[in-house]
Amino acid sequence: MFRHWKLISFITIGILVAFFFYQKTTSTQSKSPDEKEITIVKKDLQKTVSASGKIKAENEVVLKFQTSGLLSWVGVKEGDYVEKWQALASLDSRELKKTLEKSLRDYSKERWDFEEDKGVTYKDKIMTDTVKRILEKNQFDLEKAVLDVELNDISLQFATLISPIKGIVTSVDSPIAGVNITPATASITVSDPDSLIFTADIDEADISNIKLKQKVLLTLDAYPEEEIKGTIYRIGFTAKTTSGGGNAFPVKIRLPVNQNLMFKIGMNGDANVIFQEKKNILVLPGNVLNKESGKTYVEKLVNGNKVKTYVTTGLETDEETEIKSGLNEGDKVILKIK
């Protein structure tokens, strides 16, 4: 009987010793002060390409007079909303009208001379070489007079600036009438606020990840707390040289409806183009993962003890990693604080 109990005692002690060594090799009783508990959760994970850019108007026109003259009327100022085909400013047309009138008189004279000379013939109805040259010259003079009339008529029509689009007046170079201007010194810019887009230059190394209709998350400097959703609708075909000497491709991003004109031309911001996305997956911070012999593991907390647990990973970003197997939602793992 004594030997029987003695055998049981030895077996029990052996089991306890084995369990002790197993615990020593797979876990410790509690986390150290330089460690932090992380709970695995389900969330959406996105892989993005980032670039800086600014807002521009895709529909924008710069209107200039075709001739010099006296600026007689300016009907708009910066910030005014104008309709399509609305008149914005005009030159003094009195000189232009007189020039057109003179051109018409010149045309009438040339036409009269042409008709008179056209009736000159030789007695046998065959024109001499001299008469023929006279008629050809008069024909050229008549055609030149016609062109002068047409050009002066065009100048008269162009004496008034008319907007071909609706929009907001964003620039008026000469806002005061009564000054002499040239085409280079007087212009009016009109921008359509409903055509605003965000433009960004994507680095050559990332352009292969960019596709049409991809989602974009925008953060504007003017609205740092708001996440604005956009969509890529145009990718440049020709690269441009960046300030750093590299290559980048211009990308245009469509903005949401411009309510209350919250988007304005020239606003700066950052674009995060989502080129890979998974929804409702298990995610952990990438810095809790460890490598061993080509395998990935975490230190999982089980009843207060750290247990080495191998996992299979999926989508990775700069900060987070998808956990495909090895852990369940709500499991706790250890993050070592460096």
PDB file of C-alpha atoms in Angstrom, residues 17 25 33 36 52 69 71 79 84 100-101 113 139 181 187 221 228 239 241 245 250 258 284 288 299 327 338:
ATOM      1  CA  VAL A  17       7.354  19.538 -13.119  1.00  0.00           C
ATOM      2  CA  THR A  25       8.760  27.829 -22.399  1.00  0.00           C
ATOM      3  CA  PRO A  33       5.599  47.454 -17.512  1.00  0.00           C
ATOM      4  CA  LYS A  36       0.580  46.824 -23.540  1.00  0.00           C
ATOM      5  CA  SER A  52      -0.632  66.566 -52.184  1.00  0.00           C
ATOM      6  CA  GLY A  69      -9.320 101.218 -77.178  1.00  0.00           C
ATOM      7  CA  LEU A  71     -12.747 101.117 -71.891  1.00  0.00           C
ATOM      8  CA  GLY A  79     -17.204  87.783 -56.838  1.00  0.00           C
ATOM      9  CA  LYS A  84     -23.824  82.267 -69.937  1.00  0.00           C
ATOM     10  CA  LEU A 100     -16.308 100.413 -90.384  1.00  0.00           C
ATOM     11  CA  GLU A 101     -18.166 103.219 -92.151  1.00  0.00           C
ATOM     12  CA  ASP A 113     -14.116 101.371-110.269  1.00  0.00           C
ATOM     13  CA  GLN A 139     -10.366  92.763-108.551  1.00  0.00           C
ATOM     14  CA  ILE A 181      -6.450  99.542 -72.612  1.00  0.00           C
ATOM     15  CA  SER A 187      -8.935  90.749 -69.004  1.00  0.00           C
ATOM     16  CA  ASP A 221      -6.103  72.371 -45.107  1.00  0.00           C
ATOM     17  CA  ILE A 228     -14.164  64.436 -48.185  1.00  0.00           C
ATOM     18  CA  ALA A 239       4.665  62.628 -66.922  1.00  0.00           C
ATOM     19  CA  THR A 241       9.040  66.656 -63.639  1.00  0.00           C
ATOM     20  CA  GLY A 245      13.681  65.892 -60.150  1.00  0.00           C
ATOM     21  CA  PRO A 250      -1.273  64.495 -62.977  1.00  0.00           C
ATOM     22  CA  ASN A 258     -20.063  72.281 -53.902  1.00  0.00           C
ATOM     23  CA  LEU A 284      -4.008  44.179 -35.554  1.00  0.00           C
ATOM     24  CA  VAL A 288       2.590  43.401 -32.501  1.00  0.00           C
ATOM     25  CA  GLU A 299       2.040  36.739 -27.858  1.00  0.00           C
ATOM     26  CA  LEU A 327      -6.890  34.585 -33.654  1.00  0.00           C
ATOM     27  CA  LYS A 338       9.917  50.430 -27.262  1.00  0.00           C
TER      28      LYS A 338
END
